[in-house]
PDB file of C-alpha atoms in Angstrom:
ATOM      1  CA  UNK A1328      -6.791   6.042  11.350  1.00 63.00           C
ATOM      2  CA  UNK A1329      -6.784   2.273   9.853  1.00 77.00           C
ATOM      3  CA  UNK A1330      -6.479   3.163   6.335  1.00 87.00           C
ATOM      4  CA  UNK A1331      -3.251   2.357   4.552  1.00 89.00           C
ATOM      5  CA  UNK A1332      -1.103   1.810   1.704  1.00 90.00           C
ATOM      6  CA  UNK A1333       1.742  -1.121   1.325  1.00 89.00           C
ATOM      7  CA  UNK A1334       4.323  -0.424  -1.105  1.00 90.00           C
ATOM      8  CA  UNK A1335       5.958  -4.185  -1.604  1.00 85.00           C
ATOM      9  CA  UNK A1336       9.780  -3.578  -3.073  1.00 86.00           C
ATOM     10  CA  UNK A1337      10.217  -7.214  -4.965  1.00 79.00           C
ATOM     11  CA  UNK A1338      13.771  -5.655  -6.100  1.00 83.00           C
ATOM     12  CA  UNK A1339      17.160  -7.740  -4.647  1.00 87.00           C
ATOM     13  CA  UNK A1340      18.099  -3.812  -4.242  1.00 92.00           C
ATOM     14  CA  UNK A1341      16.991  -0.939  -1.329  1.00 93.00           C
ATOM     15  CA  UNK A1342      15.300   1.757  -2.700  1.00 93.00           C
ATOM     16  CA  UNK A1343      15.740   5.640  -1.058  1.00 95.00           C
ATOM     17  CA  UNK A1344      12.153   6.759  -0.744  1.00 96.00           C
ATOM     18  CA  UNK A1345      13.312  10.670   0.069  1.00 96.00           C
ATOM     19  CA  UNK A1346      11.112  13.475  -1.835  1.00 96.00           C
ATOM     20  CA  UNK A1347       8.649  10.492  -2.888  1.00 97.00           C
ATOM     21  CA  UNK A1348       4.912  10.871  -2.608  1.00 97.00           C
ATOM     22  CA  UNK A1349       1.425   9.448  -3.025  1.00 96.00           C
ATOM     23  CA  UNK A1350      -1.254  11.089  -3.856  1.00 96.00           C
ATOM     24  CA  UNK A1351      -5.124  10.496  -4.586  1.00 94.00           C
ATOM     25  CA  UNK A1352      -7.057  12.114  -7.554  1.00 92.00           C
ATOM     26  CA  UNK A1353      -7.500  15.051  -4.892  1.00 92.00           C
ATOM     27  CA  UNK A1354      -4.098  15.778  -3.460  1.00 95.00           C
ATOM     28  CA  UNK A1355      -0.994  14.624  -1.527  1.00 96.00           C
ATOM     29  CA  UNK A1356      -1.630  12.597   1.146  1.00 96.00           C
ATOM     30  CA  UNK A1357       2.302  11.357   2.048  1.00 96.00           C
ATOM     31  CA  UNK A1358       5.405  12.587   1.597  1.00 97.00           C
ATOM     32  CA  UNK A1359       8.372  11.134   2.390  1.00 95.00           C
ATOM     33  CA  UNK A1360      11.100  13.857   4.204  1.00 88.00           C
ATOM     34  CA  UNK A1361      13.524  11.911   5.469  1.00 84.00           C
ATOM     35  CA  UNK A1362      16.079   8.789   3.928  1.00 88.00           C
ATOM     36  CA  UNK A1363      12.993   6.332   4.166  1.00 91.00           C
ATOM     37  CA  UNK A1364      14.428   2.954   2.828  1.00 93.00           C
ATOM     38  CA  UNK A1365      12.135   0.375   1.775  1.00 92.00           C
ATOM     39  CA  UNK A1366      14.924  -3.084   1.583  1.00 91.00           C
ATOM     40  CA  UNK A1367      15.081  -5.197  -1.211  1.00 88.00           C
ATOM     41  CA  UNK A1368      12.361  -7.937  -0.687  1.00 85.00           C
ATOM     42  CA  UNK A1369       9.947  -6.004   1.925  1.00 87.00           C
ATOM     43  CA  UNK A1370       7.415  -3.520   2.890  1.00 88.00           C
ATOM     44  CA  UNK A1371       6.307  -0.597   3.826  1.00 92.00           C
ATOM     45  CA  UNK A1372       3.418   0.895   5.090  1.00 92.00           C
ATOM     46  CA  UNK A1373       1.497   4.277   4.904  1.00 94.00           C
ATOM     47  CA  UNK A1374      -1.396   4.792   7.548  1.00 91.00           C
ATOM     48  CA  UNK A1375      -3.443   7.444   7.661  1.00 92.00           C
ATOM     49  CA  UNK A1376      -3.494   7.883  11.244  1.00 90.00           C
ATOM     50  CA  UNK A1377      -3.502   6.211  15.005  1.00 89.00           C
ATOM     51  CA  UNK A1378      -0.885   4.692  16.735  1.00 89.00           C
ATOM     52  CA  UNK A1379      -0.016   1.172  14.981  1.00 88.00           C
ATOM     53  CA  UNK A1380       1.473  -1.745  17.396  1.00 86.00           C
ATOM     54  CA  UNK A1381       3.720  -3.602  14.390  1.00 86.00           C
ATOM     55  CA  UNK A1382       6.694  -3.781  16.163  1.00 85.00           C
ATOM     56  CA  UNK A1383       8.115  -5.981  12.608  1.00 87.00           C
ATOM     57  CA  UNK A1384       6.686  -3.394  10.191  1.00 87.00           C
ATOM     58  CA  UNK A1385       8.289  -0.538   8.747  1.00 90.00           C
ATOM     59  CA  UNK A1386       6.189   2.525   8.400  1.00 92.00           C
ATOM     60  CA  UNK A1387       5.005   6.064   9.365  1.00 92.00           C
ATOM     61  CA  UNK A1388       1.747   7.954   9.450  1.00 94.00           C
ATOM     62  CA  UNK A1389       0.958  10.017   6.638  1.00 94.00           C
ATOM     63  CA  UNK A1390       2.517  13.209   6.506  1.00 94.00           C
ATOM     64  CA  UNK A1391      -1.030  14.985   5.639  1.00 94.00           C
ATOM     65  CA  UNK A1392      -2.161  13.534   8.442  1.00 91.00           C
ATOM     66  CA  UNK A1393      -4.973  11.271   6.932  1.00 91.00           C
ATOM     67  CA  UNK A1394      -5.363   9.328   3.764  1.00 92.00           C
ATOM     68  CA  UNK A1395      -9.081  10.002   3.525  1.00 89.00           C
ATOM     69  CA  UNK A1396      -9.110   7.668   0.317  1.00 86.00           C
ATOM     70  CA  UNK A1397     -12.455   7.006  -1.326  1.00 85.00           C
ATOM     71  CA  UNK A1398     -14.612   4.103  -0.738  1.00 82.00           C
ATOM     72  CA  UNK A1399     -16.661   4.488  -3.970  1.00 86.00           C
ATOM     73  CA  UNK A1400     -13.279   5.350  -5.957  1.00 87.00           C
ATOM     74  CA  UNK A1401     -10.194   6.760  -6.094  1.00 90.00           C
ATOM     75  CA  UNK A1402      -6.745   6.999  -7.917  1.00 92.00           C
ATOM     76  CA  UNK A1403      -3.584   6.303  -5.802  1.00 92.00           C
ATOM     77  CA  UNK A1404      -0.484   7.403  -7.825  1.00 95.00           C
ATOM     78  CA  UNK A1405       3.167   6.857  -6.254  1.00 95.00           C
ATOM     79  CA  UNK A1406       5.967   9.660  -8.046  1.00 97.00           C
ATOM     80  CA  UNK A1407       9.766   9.663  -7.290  1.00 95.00           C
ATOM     81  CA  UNK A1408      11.769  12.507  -6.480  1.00 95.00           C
ATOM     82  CA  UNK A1409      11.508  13.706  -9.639  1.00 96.00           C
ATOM     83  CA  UNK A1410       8.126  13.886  -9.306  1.00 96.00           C
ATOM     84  CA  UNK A1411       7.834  11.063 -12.679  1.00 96.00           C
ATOM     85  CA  UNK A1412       5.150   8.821 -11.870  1.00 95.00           C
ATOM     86  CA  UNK A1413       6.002   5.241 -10.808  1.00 91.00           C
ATOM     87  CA  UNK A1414       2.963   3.837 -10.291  1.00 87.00           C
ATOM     88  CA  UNK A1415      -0.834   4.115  -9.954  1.00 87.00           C
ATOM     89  CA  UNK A1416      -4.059   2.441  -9.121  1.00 86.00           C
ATOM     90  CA  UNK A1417      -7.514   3.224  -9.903  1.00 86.00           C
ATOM     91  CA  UNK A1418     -10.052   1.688  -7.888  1.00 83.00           C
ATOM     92  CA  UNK A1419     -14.011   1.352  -7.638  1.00 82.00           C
ATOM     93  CA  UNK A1420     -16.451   0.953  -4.952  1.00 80.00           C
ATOM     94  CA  UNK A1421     -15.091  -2.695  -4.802  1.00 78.00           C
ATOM     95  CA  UNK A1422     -13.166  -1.119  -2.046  1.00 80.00           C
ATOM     96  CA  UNK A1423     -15.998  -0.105  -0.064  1.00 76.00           C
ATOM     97  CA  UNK A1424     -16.149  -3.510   2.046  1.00 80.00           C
ATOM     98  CA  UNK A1425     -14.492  -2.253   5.315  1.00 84.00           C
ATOM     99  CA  UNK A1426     -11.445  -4.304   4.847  1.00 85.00           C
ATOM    100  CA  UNK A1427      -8.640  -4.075   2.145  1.00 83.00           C
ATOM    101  CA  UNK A1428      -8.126  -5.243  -1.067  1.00 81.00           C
ATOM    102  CA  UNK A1429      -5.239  -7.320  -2.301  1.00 80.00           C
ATOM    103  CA  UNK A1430      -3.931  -8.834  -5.486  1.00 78.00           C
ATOM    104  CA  UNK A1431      -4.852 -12.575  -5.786  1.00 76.00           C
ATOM    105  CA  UNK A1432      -1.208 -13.547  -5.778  1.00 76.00           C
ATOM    106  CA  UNK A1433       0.472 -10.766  -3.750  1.00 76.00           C
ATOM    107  CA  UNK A1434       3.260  -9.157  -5.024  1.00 72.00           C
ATOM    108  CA  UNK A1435       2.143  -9.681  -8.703  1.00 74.00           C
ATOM    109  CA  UNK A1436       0.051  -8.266 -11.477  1.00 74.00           C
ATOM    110  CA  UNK A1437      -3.113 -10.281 -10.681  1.00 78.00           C
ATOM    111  CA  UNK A1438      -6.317  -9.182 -10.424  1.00 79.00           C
ATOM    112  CA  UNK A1439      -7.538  -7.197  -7.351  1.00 79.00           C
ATOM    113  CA  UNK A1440     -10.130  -9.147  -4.777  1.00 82.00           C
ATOM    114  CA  UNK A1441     -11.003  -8.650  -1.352  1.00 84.00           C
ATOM    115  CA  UNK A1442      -8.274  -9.612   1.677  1.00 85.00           C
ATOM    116  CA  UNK A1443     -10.972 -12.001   3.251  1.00 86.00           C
ATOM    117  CA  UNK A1444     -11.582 -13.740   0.248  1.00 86.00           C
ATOM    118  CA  UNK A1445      -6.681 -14.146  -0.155  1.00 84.00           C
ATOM    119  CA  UNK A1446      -5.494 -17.428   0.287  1.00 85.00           C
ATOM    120  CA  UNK A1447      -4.395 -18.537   3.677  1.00 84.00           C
ATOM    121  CA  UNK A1448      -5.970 -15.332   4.812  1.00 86.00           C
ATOM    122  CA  UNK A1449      -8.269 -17.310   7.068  1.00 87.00           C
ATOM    123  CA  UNK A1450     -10.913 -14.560   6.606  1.00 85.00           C
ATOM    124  CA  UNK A1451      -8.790 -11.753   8.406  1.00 86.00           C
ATOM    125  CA  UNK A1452      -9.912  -8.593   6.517  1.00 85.00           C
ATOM    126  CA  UNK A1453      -6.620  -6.914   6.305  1.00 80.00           C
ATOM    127  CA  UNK A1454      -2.416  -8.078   7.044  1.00 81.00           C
ATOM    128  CA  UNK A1455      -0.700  -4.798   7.274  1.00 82.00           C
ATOM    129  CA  UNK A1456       3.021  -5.080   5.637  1.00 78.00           C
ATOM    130  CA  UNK A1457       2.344  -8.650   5.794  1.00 76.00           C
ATOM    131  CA  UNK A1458       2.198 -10.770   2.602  1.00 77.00           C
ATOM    132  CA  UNK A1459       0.490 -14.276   3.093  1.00 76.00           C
ATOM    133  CA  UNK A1460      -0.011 -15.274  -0.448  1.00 71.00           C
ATOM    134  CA  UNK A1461       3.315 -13.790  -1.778  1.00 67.00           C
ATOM    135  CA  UNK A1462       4.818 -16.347  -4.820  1.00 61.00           C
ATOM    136  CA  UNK A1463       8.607 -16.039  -4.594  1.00 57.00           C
ATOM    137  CA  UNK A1464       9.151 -14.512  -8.034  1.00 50.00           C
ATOM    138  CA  UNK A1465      12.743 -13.415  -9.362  1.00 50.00           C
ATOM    139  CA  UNK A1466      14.179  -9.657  -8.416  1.00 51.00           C
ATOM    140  CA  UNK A1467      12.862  -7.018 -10.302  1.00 48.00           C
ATOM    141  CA  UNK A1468      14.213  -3.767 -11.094  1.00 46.00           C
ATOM    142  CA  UNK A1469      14.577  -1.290  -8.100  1.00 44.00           C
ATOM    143  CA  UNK A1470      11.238  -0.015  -8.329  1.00 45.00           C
ATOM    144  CA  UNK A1471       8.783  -0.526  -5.802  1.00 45.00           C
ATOM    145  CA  UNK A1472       5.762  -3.212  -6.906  1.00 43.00           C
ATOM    146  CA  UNK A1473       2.986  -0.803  -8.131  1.00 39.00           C
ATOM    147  CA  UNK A1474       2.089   0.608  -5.195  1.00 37.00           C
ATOM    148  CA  UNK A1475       0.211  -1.878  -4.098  1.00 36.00           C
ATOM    149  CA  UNK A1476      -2.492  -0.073  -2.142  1.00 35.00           C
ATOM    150  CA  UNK A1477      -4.295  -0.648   0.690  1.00 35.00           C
ATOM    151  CA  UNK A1478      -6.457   0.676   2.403  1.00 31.00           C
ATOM    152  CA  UNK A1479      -8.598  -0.106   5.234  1.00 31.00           C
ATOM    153  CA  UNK A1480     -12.287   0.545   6.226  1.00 29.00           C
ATOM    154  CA  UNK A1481     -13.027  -0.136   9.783  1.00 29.00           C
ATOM    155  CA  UNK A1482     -16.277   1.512  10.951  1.00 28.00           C
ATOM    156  CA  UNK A1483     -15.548   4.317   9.124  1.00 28.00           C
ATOM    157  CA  UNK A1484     -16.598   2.687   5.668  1.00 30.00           C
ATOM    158  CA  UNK A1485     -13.401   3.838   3.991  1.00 31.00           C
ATOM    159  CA  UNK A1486     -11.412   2.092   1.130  1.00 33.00           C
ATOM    160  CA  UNK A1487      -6.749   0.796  -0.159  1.00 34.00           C
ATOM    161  CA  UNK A1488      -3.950   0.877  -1.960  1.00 35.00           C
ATOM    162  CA  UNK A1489      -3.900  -1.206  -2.537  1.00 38.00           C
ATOM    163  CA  UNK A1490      -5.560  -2.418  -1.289  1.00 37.00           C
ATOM    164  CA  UNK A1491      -7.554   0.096  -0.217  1.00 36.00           C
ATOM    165  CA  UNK A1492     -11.026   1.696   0.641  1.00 35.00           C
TER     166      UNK A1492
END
């Protein structure tokens, strides 16, 4: 139940999620049924499961029910509607460290490290659909930021994206 994915839209435009999925390198673990919206400049977030308390966070529960993303490796790929991939990540069993894994500068093309070790993170091990090292950058197209996984590992020694296991 704590995994998760962010997808960070950097765009100054909305972007219609509807018929959008992500999958691992085993199968498809969301889908989005409904006119999802992720707003220019925010986030959303994928869990795998539970009941999240983020009353400021927009997001669902995976529509397979469970992530169940790799700690020793995985591939999380995002596709539009027309099933056309937008994005992907391939991880290793960096993610294996029961917390998530960020980019260095969120909301960029930096390298991947570990949430505790994120500036300003203050050793939390995960923020979900919270950037705290974000670098106001100018909009981009309308495409969500490459799926920025992530994934979380509380006791159950999971991964994500993107941060992830």
């Amino acid at each position: 139940d704590d995994e998760f994915i962010e997808l960070h839209n950097l765009s100054s435009e909305s972007v219609n999620l509807n018929g959008w999925s992500i999958t691992d390198s085993t199968s498809e673990r969301h889908r989005f049924d409904a006119d999802i919206f992720i707003e220019a400049n925010s986030t959303f977030v994928i869990f795998g499961g539970g009941n999240p308390n983020l009353p400021l966070i927009d997001f669902q529960l995976a529509s397979s029910g469970l992530l169940e993303l790799n700690n020793s490796g995985d591939t999380i790929s995002l596709f539009d509607v027309n099933g056309q991939i937008v994005d992907f990540y391939t991880y290793g069993s960096e993610a294996g460290n029961n917390q998530s894994i960020v980019r260095s500068i969120e909301g960029t093309q930096s390298s991947w490290i570990k949430h505790s070790e994120l500036l300003n993170a203050n050793g939390k091990l995960f923020s979900p659909g919270y950037l705290i090292n974000k670098v106001d950058l100018p909009p981009q197209s309308t495409v969500p930021e490459p799926a920025t996984v992530l994934y979380l590992a509380f006791g159950l020694g999971s991964m994500f994206l993107v941060r992830k296991k």
